[in-house]
mmCIF file with all atom_site columns, C-alpha atoms and ligand atoms in Angstrom:
data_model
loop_
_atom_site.group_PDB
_atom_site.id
_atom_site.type_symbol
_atom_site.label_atom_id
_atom_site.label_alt_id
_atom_site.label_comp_id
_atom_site.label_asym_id
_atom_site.label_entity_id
_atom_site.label_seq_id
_atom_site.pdbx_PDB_ins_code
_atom_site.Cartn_x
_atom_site.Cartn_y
_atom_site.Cartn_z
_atom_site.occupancy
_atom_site.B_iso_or_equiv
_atom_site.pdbx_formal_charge
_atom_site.auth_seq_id
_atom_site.auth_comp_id
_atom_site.auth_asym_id
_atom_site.auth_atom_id
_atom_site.pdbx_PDB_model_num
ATOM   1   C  CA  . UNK R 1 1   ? 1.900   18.824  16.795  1.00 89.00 ? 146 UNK R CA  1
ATOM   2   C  CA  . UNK R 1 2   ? -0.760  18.309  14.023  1.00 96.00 ? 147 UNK R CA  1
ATOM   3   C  CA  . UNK R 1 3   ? -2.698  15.120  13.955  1.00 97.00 ? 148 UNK R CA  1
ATOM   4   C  CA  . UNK R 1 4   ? -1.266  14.062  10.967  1.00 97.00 ? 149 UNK R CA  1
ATOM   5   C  CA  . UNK R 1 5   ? 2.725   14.563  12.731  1.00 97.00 ? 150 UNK R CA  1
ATOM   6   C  CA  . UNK R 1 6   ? 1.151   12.648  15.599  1.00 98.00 ? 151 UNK R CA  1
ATOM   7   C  CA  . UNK R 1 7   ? 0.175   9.570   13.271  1.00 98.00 ? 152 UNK R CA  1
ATOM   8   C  CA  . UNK R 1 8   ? 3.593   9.496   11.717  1.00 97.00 ? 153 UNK R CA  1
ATOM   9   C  CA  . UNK R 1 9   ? 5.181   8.978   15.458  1.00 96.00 ? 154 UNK R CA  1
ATOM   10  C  CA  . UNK R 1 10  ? 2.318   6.720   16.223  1.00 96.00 ? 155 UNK R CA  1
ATOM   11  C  CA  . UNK R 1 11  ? 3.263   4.315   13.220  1.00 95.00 ? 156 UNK R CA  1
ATOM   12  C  CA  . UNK R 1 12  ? 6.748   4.529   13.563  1.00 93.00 ? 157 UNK R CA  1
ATOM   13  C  CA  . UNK R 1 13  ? 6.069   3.220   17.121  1.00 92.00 ? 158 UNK R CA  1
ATOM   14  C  CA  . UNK R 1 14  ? 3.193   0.732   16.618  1.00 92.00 ? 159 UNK R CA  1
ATOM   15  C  CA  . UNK R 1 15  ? 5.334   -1.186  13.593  1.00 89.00 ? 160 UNK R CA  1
ATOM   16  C  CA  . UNK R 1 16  ? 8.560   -0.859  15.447  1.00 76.00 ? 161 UNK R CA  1
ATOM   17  C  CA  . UNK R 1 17  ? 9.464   -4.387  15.113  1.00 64.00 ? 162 UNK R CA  1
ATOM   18  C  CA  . UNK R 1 18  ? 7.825   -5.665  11.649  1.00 59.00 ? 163 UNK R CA  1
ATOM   19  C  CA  . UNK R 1 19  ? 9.789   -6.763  8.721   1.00 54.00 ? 164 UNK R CA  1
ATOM   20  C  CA  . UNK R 1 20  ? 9.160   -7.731  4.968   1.00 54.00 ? 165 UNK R CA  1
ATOM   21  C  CA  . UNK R 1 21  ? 6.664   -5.456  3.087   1.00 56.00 ? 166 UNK R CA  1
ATOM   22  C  CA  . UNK R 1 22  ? 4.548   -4.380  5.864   1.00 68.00 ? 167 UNK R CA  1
ATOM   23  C  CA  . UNK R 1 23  ? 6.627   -2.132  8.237   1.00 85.00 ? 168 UNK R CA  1
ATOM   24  C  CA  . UNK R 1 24  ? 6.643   1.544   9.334   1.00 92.00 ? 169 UNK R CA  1
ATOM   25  C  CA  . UNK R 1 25  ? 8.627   2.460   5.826   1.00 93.00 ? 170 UNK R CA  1
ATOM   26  C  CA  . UNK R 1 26  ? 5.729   1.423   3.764   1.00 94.00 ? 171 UNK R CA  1
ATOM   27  C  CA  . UNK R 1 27  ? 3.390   3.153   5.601   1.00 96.00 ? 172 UNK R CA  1
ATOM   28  C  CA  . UNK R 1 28  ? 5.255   6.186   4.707   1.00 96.00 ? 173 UNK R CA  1
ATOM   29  C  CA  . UNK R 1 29  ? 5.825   5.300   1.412   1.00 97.00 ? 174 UNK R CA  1
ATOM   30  C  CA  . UNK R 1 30  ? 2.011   4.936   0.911   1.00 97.00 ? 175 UNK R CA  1
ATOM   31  C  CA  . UNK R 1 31  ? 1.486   8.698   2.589   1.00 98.00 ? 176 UNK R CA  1
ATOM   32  C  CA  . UNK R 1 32  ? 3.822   10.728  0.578   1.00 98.00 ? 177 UNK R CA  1
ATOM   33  C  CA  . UNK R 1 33  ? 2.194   8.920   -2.616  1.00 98.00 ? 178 UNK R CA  1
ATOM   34  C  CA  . UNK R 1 34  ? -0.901  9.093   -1.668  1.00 98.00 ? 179 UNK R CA  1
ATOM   35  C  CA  . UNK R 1 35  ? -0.307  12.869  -0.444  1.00 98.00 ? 180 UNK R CA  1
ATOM   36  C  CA  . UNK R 1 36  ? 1.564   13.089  -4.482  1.00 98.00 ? 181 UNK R CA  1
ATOM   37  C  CA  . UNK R 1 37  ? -1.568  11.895  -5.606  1.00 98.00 ? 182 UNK R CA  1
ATOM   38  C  CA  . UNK R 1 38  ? -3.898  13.631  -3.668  1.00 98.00 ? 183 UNK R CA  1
ATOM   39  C  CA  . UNK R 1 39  ? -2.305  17.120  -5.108  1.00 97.00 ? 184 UNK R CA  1
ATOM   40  C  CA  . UNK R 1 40  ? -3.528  16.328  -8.037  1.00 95.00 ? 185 UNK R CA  1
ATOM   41  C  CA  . UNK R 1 41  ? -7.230  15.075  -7.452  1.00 93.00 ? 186 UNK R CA  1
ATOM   42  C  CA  . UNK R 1 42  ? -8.902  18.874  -6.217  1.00 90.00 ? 187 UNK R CA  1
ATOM   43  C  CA  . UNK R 1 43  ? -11.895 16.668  -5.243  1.00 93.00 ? 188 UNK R CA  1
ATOM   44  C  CA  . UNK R 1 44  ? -10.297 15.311  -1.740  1.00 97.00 ? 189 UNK R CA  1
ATOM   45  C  CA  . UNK R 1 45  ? -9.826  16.124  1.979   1.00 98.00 ? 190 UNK R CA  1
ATOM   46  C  CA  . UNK R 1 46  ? -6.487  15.749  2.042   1.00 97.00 ? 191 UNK R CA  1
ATOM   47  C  CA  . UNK R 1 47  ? -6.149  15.258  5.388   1.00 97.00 ? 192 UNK R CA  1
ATOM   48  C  CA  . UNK R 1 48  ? -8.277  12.555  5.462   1.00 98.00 ? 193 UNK R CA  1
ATOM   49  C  CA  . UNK R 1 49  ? -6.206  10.982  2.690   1.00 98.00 ? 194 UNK R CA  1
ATOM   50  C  CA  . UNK R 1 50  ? -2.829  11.257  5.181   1.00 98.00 ? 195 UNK R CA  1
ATOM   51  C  CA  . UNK R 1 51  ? -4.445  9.796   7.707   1.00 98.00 ? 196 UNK R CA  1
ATOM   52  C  CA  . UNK R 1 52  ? -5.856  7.122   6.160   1.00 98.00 ? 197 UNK R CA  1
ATOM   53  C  CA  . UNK R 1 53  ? -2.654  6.108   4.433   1.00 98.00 ? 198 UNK R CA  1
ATOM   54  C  CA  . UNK R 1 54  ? -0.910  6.810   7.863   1.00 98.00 ? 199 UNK R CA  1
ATOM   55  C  CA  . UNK R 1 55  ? -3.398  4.259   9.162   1.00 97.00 ? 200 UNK R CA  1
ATOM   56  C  CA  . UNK R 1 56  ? -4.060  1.817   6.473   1.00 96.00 ? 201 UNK R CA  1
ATOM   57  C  CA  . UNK R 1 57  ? -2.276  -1.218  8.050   1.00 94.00 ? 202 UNK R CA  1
ATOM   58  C  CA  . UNK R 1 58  ? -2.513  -0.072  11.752  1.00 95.00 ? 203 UNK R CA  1
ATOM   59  C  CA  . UNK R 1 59  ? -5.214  -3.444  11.785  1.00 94.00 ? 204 UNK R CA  1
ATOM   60  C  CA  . UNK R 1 60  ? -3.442  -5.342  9.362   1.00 90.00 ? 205 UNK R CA  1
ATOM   61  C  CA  . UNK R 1 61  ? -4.940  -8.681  10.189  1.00 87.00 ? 206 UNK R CA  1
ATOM   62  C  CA  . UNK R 1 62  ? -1.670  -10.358 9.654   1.00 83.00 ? 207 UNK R CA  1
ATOM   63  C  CA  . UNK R 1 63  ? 0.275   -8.380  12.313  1.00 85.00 ? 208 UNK R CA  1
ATOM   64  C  CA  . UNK R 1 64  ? -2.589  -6.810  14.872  1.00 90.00 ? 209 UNK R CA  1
ATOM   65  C  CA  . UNK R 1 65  ? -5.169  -8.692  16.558  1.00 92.00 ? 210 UNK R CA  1
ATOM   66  C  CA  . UNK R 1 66  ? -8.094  -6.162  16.835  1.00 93.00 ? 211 UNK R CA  1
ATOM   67  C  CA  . UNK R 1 67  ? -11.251 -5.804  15.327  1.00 94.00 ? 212 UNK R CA  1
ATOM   68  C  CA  . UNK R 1 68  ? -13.042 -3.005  14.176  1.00 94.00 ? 213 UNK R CA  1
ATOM   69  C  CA  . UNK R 1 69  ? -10.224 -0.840  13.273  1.00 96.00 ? 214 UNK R CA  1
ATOM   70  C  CA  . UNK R 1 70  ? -9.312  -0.187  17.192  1.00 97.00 ? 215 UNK R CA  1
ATOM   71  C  CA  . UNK R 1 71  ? -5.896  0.805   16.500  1.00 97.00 ? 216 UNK R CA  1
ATOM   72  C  CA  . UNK R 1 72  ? -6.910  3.497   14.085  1.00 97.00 ? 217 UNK R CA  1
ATOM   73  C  CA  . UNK R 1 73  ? -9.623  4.342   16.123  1.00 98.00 ? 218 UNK R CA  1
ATOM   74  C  CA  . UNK R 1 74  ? -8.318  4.425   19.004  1.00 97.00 ? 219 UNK R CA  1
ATOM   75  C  CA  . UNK R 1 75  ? -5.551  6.682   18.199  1.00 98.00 ? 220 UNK R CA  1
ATOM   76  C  CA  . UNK R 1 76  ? -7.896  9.147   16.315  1.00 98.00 ? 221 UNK R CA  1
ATOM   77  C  CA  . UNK R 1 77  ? -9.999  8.925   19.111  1.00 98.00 ? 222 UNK R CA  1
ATOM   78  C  CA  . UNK R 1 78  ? -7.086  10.064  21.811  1.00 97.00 ? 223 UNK R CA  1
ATOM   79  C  CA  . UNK R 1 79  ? -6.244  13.158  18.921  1.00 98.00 ? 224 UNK R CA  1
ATOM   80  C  CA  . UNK R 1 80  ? -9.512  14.527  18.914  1.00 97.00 ? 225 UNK R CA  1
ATOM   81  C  CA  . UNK R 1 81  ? -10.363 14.019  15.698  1.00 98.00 ? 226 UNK R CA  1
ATOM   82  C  CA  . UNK R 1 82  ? -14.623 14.576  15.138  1.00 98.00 ? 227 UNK R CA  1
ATOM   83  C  CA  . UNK R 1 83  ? -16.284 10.545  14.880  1.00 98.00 ? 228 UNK R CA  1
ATOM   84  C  CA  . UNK R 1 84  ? -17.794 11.601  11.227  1.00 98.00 ? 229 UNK R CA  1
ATOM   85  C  CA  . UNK R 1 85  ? -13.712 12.568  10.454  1.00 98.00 ? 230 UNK R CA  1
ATOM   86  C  CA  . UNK R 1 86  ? -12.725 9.166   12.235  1.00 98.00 ? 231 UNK R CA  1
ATOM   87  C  CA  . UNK R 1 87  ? -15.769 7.246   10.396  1.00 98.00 ? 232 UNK R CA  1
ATOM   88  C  CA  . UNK R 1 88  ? -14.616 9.354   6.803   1.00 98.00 ? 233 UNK R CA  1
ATOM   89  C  CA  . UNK R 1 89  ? -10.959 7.851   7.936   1.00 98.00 ? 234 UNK R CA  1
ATOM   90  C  CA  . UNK R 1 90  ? -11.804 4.418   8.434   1.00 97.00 ? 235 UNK R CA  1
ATOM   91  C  CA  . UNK R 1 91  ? -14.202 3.678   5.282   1.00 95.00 ? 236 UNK R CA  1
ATOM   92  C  CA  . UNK R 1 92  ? -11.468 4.958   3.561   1.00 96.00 ? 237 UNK R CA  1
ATOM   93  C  CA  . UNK R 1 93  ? -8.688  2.523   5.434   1.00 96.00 ? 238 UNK R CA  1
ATOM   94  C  CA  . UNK R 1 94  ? -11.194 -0.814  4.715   1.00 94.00 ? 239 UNK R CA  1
ATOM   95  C  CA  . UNK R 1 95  ? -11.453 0.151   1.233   1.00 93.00 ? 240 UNK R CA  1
ATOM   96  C  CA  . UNK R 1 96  ? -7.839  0.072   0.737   1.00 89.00 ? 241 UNK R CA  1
ATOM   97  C  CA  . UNK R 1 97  ? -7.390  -3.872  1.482   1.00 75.00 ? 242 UNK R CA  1
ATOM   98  C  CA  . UNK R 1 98  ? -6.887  -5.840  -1.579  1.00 58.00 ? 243 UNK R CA  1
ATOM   99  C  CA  . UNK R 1 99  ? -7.756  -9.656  -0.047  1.00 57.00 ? 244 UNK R CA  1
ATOM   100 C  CA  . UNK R 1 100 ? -10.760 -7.698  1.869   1.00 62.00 ? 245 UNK R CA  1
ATOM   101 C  CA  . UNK R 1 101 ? -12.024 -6.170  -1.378  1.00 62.00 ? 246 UNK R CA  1
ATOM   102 C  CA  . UNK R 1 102 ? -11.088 -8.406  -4.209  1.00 63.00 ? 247 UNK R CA  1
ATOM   103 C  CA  . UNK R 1 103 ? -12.811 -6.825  -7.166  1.00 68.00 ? 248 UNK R CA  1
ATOM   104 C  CA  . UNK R 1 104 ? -14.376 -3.744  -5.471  1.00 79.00 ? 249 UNK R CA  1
ATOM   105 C  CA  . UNK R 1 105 ? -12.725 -0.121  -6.077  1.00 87.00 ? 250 UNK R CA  1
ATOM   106 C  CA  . UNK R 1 106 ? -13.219 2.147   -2.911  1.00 93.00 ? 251 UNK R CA  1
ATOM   107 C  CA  . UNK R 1 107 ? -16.325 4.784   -3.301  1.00 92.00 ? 252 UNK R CA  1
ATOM   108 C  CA  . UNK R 1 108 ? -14.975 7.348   -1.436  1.00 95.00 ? 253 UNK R CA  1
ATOM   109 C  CA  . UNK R 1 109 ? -12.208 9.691   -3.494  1.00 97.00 ? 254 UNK R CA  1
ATOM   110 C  CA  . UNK R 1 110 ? -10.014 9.195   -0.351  1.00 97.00 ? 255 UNK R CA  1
ATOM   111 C  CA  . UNK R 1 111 ? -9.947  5.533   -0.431  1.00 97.00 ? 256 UNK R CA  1
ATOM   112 C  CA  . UNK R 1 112 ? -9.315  5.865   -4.046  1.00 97.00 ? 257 UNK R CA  1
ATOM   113 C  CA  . UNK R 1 113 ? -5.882  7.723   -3.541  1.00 98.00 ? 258 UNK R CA  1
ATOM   114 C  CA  . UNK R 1 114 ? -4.778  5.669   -0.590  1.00 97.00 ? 259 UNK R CA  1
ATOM   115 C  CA  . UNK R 1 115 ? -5.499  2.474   -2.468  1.00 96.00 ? 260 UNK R CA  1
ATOM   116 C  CA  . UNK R 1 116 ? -3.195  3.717   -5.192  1.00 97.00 ? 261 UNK R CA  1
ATOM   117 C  CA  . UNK R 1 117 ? -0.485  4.823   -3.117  1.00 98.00 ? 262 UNK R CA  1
ATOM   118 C  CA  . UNK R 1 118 ? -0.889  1.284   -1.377  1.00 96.00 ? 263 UNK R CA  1
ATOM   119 C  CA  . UNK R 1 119 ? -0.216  -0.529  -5.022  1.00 96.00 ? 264 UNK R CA  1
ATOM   120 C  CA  . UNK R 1 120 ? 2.329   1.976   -6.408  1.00 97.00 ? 265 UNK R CA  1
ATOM   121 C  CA  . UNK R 1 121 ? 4.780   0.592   -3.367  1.00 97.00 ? 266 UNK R CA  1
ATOM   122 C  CA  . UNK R 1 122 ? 3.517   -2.636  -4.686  1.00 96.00 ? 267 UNK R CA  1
ATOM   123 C  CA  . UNK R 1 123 ? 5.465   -2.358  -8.181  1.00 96.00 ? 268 UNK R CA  1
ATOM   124 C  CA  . UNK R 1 124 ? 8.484   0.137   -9.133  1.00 96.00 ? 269 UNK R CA  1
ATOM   125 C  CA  . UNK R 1 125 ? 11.830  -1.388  -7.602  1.00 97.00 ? 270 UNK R CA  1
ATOM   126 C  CA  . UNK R 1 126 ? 10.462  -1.057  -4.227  1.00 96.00 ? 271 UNK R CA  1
ATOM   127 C  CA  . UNK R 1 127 ? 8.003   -3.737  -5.440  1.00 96.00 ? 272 UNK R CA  1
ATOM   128 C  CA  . UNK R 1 128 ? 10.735  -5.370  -6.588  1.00 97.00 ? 273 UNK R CA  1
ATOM   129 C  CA  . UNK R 1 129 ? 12.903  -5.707  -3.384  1.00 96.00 ? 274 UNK R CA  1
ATOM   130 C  CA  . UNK R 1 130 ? 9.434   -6.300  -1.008  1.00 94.00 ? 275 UNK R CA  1
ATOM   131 C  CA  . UNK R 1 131 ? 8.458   -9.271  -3.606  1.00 96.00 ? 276 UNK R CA  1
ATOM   132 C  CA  . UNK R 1 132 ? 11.958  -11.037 -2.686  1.00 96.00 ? 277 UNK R CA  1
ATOM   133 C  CA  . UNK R 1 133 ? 11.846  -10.578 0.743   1.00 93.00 ? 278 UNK R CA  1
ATOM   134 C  CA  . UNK R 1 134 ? 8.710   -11.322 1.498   1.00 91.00 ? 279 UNK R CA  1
ATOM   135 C  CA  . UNK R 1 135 ? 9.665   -14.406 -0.562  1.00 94.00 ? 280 UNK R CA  1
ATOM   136 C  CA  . UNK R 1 136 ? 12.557  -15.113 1.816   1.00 94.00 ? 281 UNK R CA  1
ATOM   137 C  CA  . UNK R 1 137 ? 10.688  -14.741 4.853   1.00 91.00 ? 282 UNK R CA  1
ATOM   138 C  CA  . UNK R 1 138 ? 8.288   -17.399 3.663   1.00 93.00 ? 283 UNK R CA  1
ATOM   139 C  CA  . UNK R 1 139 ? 10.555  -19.765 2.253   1.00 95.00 ? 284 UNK R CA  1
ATOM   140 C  CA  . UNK R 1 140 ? 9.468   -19.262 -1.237  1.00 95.00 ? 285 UNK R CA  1
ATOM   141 C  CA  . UNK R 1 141 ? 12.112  -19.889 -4.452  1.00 94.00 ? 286 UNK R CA  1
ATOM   142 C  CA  . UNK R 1 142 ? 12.881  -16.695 -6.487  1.00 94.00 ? 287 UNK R CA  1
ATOM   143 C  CA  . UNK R 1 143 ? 10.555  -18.165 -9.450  1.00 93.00 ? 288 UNK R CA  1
ATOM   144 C  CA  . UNK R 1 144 ? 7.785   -18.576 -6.910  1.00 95.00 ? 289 UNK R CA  1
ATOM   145 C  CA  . UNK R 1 145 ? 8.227   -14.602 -6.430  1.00 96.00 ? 290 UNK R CA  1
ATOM   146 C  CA  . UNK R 1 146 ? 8.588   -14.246 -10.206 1.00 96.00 ? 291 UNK R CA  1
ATOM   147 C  CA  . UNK R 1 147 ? 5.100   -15.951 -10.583 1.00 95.00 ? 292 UNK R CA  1
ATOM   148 C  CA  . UNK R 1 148 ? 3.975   -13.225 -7.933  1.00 95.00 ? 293 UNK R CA  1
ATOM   149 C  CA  . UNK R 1 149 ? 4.880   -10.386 -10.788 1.00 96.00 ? 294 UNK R CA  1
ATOM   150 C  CA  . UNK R 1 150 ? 2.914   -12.031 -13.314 1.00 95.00 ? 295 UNK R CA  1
ATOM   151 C  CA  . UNK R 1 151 ? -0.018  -13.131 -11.644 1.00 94.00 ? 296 UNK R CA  1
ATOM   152 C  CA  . UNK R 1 152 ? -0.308  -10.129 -9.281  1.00 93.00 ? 297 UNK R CA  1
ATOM   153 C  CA  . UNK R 1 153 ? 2.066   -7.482  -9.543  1.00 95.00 ? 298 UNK R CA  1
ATOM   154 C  CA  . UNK R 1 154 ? 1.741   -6.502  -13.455 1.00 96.00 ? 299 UNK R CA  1
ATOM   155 C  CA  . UNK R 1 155 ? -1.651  -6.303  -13.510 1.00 95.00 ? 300 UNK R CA  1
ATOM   156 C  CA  . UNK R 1 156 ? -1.991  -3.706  -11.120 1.00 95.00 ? 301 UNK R CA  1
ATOM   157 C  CA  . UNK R 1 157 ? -1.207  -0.508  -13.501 1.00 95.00 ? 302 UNK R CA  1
ATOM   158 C  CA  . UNK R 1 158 ? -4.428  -1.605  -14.978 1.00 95.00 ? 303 UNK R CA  1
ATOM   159 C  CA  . UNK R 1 159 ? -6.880  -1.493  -11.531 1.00 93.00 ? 304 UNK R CA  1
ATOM   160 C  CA  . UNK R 1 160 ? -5.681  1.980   -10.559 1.00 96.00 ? 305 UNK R CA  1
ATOM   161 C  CA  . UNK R 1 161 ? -8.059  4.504   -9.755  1.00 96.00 ? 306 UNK R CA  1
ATOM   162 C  CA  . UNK R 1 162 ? -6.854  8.093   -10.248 1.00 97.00 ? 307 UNK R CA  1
ATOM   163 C  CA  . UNK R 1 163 ? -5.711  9.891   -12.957 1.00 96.00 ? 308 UNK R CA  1
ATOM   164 C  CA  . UNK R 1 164 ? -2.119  10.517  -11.288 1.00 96.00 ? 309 UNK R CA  1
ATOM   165 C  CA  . UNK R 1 165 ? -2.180  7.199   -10.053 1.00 97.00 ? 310 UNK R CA  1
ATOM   166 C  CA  . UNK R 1 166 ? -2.129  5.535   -13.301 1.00 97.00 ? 311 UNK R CA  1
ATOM   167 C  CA  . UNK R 1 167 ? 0.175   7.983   -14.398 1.00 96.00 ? 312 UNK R CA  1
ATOM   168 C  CA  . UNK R 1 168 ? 3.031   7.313   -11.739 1.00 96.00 ? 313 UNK R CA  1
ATOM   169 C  CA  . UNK R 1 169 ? 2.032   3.559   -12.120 1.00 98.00 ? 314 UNK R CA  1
ATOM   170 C  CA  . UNK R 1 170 ? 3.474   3.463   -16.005 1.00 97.00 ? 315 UNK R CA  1
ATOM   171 C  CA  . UNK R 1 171 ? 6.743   4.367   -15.162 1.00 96.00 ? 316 UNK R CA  1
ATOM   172 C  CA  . UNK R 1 172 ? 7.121   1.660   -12.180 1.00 97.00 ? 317 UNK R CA  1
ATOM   173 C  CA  . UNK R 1 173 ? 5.302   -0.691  -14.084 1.00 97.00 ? 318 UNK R CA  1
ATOM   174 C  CA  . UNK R 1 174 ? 8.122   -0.313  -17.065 1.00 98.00 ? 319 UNK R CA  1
ATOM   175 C  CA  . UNK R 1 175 ? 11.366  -0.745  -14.620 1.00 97.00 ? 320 UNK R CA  1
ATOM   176 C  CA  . UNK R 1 176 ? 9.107   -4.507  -13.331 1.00 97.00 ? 321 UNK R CA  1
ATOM   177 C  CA  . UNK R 1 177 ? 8.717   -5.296  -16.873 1.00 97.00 ? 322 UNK R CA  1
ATOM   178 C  CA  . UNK R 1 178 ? 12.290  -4.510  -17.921 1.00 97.00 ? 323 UNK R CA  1
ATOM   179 C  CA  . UNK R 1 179 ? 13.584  -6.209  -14.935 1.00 97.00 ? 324 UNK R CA  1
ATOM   180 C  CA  . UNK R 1 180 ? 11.771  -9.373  -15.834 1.00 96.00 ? 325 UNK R CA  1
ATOM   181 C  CA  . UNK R 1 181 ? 12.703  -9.380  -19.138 1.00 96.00 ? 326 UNK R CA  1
ATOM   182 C  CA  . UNK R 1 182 ? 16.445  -9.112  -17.814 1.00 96.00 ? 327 UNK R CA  1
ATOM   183 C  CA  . UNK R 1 183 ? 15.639  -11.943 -15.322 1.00 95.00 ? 328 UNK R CA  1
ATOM   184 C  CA  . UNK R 1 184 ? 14.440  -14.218 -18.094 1.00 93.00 ? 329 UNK R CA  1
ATOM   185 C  CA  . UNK R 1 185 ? 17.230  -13.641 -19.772 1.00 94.00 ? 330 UNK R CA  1
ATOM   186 C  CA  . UNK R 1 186 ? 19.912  -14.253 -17.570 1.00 93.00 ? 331 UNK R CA  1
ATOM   187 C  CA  . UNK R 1 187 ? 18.083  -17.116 -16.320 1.00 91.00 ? 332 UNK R CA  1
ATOM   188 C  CA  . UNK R 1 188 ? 17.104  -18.840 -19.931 1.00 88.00 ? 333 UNK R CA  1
ATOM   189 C  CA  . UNK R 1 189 ? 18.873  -22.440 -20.415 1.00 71.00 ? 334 UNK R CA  1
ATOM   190 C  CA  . UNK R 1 190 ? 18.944  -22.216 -16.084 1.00 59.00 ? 335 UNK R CA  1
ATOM   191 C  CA  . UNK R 1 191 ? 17.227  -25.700 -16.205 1.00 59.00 ? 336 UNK R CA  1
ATOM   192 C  CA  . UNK R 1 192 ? 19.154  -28.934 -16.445 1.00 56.00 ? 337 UNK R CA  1
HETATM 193 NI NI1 . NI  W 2 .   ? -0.019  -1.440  2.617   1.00 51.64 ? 239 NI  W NI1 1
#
């Protein structure tokens, strides 16, 4: 088994039980975009993009209690993988976090891509159908997760890093937008 096989079992075990937008699907959402992406960007170790998108919640502060990216680590750690790889890995994994790095794009071409890949399963009708259940989970009305696409969600074709990225973020971007639009209008006059 490659190390990058062994991180796909190791996610689909370590987010087992999670729900709502942050489960062992997304994660592999975000690795074959980011591995779509990174076929396009010569420039990057792609293995190092895999595993960080394998990894890039496995310390999610809202669902793990560790510090210093111990999950990640540790599991890298038990696969052999050489500490620069595992330190390439995890720079690349703390760049990714939007509430962690509000403003800041990654450096590294590796936390570029896996940033993207994070955000492309952000919008498209995957965004879509995480926005409303996330929203359900947390008791929120479906115009509090409308107000989510416009103050979050649609800006996000705009903050992506890669060429490809942008490129696979117009078309997902285009489905929210026409999907508001169709909202709005079967909602107009809603209001008594
Ligand atoms: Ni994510």
């Amino acid at each position: 088994m490659t190390t990058v096989e062994a991180a796909i079992a190791y996610v689909q075990r370590l987010f087992h039980d999670d729900s709502g937008g942050h489960d062992a699907a997304h994660t592999l959402r975000v690795y074959r975009n980011a591995l779509e992406i990174a076929s396009l960007e010569p420039g990057c170790d792609r293995e190092i993009v895999a595993l960080a998108a394998l990894m890039h919640d496995a310390d999610d502060h809202k669902l793990f209690d560790t510090k210093d990216n111990a999950n990640a680590r540790s599991f890298l750690m038990e696969n052999g993988v050489p500490p620069d790889r595992i330190e390439r890995v995890v720079t690349a994994v703390n760049a990714v976090s939007f509430s962690r790095n509000r403003g800041k794009r990654p450096e590294t071409i590796e936390g570029k891509i896996v940033q993207d890949a994070d955000r492309l399963d952000a919008i498209g009708a995957v965004g879509i159908a995480r926005t409303f259940a996330y929203g359900g989970e947390h008791g929120r009305s479906l115009d509090a997760s409308i107000r989510h696409f416009h103050e979050k969600l649609l800006l996000l074709k705009d903050e992506m890093n890669t060429r490809a990225g942008r490129e696979m973020a117009q078309a997902r971007h285009q489905y929210l937008a026409d999907f508001l639009a169709e909202y709005e209008k079967e909602t107009a006059g809603g209001e008594w």
